[in-house]
Each structure stands twice: as C-alpha cells, then as structure tokens.
GROMACS .gro file of C-alpha atoms in nm:
model
  128
    1HIS     CA    1  -0.237   0.526   0.313
    2LEU     CA    2  -0.281   0.448   0.683
    3VAL     CA    3  -0.041   0.551   0.954
    4GLU     CA    4  -0.062   0.419   1.308
    5SER     CA    5   0.089   0.589   1.609
    6GLY     CA    6   0.066   0.583   1.985
    7GLY     CA    7   0.240   0.257   2.057
    8GLY     CA    8   0.506   0.222   2.322
    9LEU     CA    9   0.599   0.066   2.652
   10VAL     CA   10   0.349   0.069   2.938
   11GLN     CA   11   0.322  -0.109   3.270
   12ALA     CA   12   0.051  -0.362   3.335
   13GLY     CA   13  -0.267  -0.183   3.435
   14GLY     CA   14  -0.176   0.123   3.232
   15SER     CA   15  -0.330   0.276   2.922
   16LEU     CA   16  -0.237   0.367   2.568
   17ARG     CA   17  -0.431   0.520   2.284
   18LEU     CA   18  -0.346   0.417   1.932
   19SER     CA   19  -0.432   0.640   1.639
   20CYS     CA   20  -0.472   0.552   1.275
   21VAL     CA   21  -0.472   0.845   1.037
   22ALA     CA   22  -0.619   0.788   0.693
   23SER     CA   23  -0.447   1.025   0.456
   24GLY     CA   24  -0.625   1.084   0.128
   25ARG     CA   25  -0.956   0.924   0.218
   26THR     CA   26  -1.256   0.994   0.430
   27VAL     CA   27  -1.313   0.784   0.737
   28SER     CA   28  -1.687   0.764   0.687
   29ASN     CA   29  -1.669   0.565   0.362
   30TYR     CA   30  -1.482   0.288   0.530
   31ALA     CA   31  -1.526   0.034   0.803
   32TRP     CA   32  -1.220  -0.005   1.023
   33GLY     CA   33  -1.049  -0.275   1.214
   34TRP     CA   34  -0.764  -0.311   1.457
   35PHE     CA   35  -0.562  -0.629   1.458
   36ARG     CA   36  -0.254  -0.742   1.647
   37GLN     CA   37   0.021  -0.994   1.611
   38ALA     CA   38   0.253  -1.113   1.884
   39PRO     CA   39   0.577  -1.299   1.806
   40GLY     CA   40   0.506  -1.660   1.717
   41ASN     CA   41   0.133  -1.599   1.703
   42GLU     CA   42  -0.110  -1.550   1.421
   43ARG     CA   43  -0.253  -1.207   1.359
   44GLU     CA   44  -0.578  -1.169   1.550
   45PHE     CA   45  -0.880  -0.943   1.547
   46VAL     CA   46  -0.901  -0.683   1.822
   47ALA     CA   47  -1.174  -0.433   1.739
   48ALA     CA   48  -1.380  -0.294   1.453
   49ILE     CA   49  -1.612  -0.005   1.381
   50SER     CA   50  -1.865   0.023   1.100
   51GLU     CA   51  -1.863   0.296   0.836
   52THR     CA   52  -2.145   0.473   1.018
   53GLY     CA   53  -1.966   0.451   1.350
   54SER     CA   54  -2.272   0.298   1.507
   55ASP     CA   55  -2.160  -0.064   1.521
   56LEU     CA   56  -1.866  -0.158   1.735
   57TYR     CA   57  -1.707  -0.499   1.780
   58LEU     CA   58  -1.446  -0.614   2.026
   59ALA     CA   59  -1.264  -0.940   2.073
   60ASP     CA   60  -1.361  -1.120   2.392
   61SER     CA   61  -1.007  -1.083   2.523
   62VAL     CA   62  -1.032  -0.703   2.526
   63LYS     CA   63  -1.397  -0.640   2.609
   64GLY     CA   64  -1.435  -0.408   2.902
   65ARG     CA   65  -1.080  -0.278   2.857
   66PHE     CA   66  -1.048  -0.151   2.497
   67THR     CA   67  -1.270   0.078   2.296
   68ILE     CA   68  -1.266   0.179   1.931
   69SER     CA   69  -1.381   0.516   1.804
   70ARG     CA   70  -1.330   0.753   1.516
   71ASP     CA   71  -1.309   1.123   1.446
   72THR     CA   72  -1.431   1.191   1.095
   73ALA     CA   73  -1.308   1.551   1.102
   74LYS     CA   74  -0.955   1.432   1.172
   75PHE     CA   75  -0.969   1.128   0.942
   76THR     CA   76  -0.861   0.923   1.242
   77VAL     CA   77  -0.962   0.600   1.407
   78TYR     CA   78  -0.860   0.530   1.767
   79LEU     CA   79  -0.805   0.228   1.985
   80GLN     CA   80  -0.817   0.318   2.352
   81MET     CA   81  -0.653   0.048   2.560
   82ASN     CA   82  -0.705   0.048   2.936
   83ARG     CA   83  -0.610  -0.195   3.214
   84MET     CA   84  -0.352  -0.341   2.986
   85LYS     CA   85  -0.199  -0.683   3.039
   86PRO     CA   86   0.134  -0.831   2.930
   87GLU     CA   87  -0.056  -1.053   2.687
   88ASP     CA   88  -0.166  -0.738   2.502
   89SER     CA   89   0.192  -0.694   2.385
   90ALA     CA   90   0.202  -0.713   2.006
   91ILE     CA   91   0.232  -0.512   1.689
   92TYR     CA   92  -0.100  -0.343   1.630
   93TYR     CA   93  -0.230  -0.279   1.281
   94CYS     CA   94  -0.522  -0.076   1.159
   95ALA     CA   95  -0.706  -0.170   0.843
   96ALA     CA   96  -0.973  -0.011   0.626
   97TYR     CA   97  -1.251  -0.179   0.433
   98GLU     CA   98  -1.414   0.028   0.162
   99VAL     CA   99  -1.790   0.003   0.192
  100LEU     CA  100  -1.938  -0.019  -0.156
  101TYR     CA  101  -2.265  -0.147  -0.293
  102GLY     CA  102  -2.249  -0.523  -0.309
  103ARG     CA  103  -1.981  -0.557  -0.044
  104ASP     CA  104  -2.081  -0.690   0.297
  105TRP     CA  105  -1.828  -0.592   0.559
  106SER     CA  106  -2.011  -0.782   0.831
  107LYS     CA  107  -1.895  -1.106   0.669
  108HIS     CA  108  -1.533  -0.990   0.658
  109ARG     CA  109  -1.479  -0.772   0.962
  110LEU     CA  110  -1.279  -1.034   1.151
  111SER     CA  111  -1.047  -1.115   0.862
  112TYR     CA  112  -0.740  -0.894   0.824
  113ASP     CA  113  -0.671  -1.009   0.468
  114ASP     CA  114  -1.019  -0.908   0.352
  115TYR     CA  115  -0.957  -0.542   0.423
  116ASP     CA  116  -0.844  -0.308   0.146
  117TYR     CA  117  -0.580  -0.096   0.314
  118TRP     CA  118  -0.342  -0.156   0.603
  119GLY     CA  119  -0.103   0.043   0.814
  120GLN     CA  120   0.256  -0.045   0.887
  121GLY     CA  121   0.189  -0.135   1.249
  122THR     CA  122   0.288   0.009   1.583
  123GLN     CA  123   0.459  -0.182   1.863
  124VAL     CA  124   0.288  -0.211   2.200
  125THR     CA  125   0.473  -0.363   2.492
  126VAL     CA  126   0.318  -0.418   2.832
  127SER     CA  127   0.558  -0.493   3.116
  128SER     CA  128   0.452  -0.697   3.417
   0.00000   0.00000   0.00000
C-alpha cells in the first residue's frame, strides 16, 4: 500500500516535495519510480531509484530541477521538485517494483505498468 502526499499549488519557480510512504513493506527491497500524468497526456516517467539507493534516473525534462531520494527508516521515497514550471502540472504517482532473483528492474524502470504497486496519486499544479 503506497500513499503519496505533498502535492498542491505552487507558483512557477517554486518547490514542492512529494512523499510516498510504503506501509507494510521495506523500502530497501524495492526499486521505486515516480510518474506523472497531465490531462490529455499519457502517463510519463519522471524519476526512479534502485533498491540499493545508489542508482538514480531522471527524465530529461526534469534533470537539474528534480531529485529522488529515500529514507529507509521512514519507509518513504521522496521527489524533490525545484524551479517548477507550469508544464510540471500533473497527477504524480509513485510505484514500487519488487526486486527478486530473476527480475531485472533496469529493463522495466521506465514503464509504469511493469511496477508491482502504485499509489493513488497526488495533484501538483504550477501556476504561471
């Protein structure tokens, strides 16, 4: 069960930090992704972090502005969003991919449907 929070309304240039709390499971056994979907658009990859926390991936559109991190003690994954733009407005979803022997997350990290668990989404709106 994943629960996102931290969404809201922010002015262009501002910052938000999204949180994804993983109740009932440990963060370190999973790789994590953040995805977003704006009205009329397909869901797109935003950021991902490996189960070890050592490998980070960001979409080109957010590089230099967003960062992904995790706190294993709090069972939480974060998406820090800085210098936000109106085009960042979307519903943001976190997703978890269980890392098991024989499963290769690196081949699936960009695909929302290939993850095992998903949150309900949190709305982010950036005003110009």
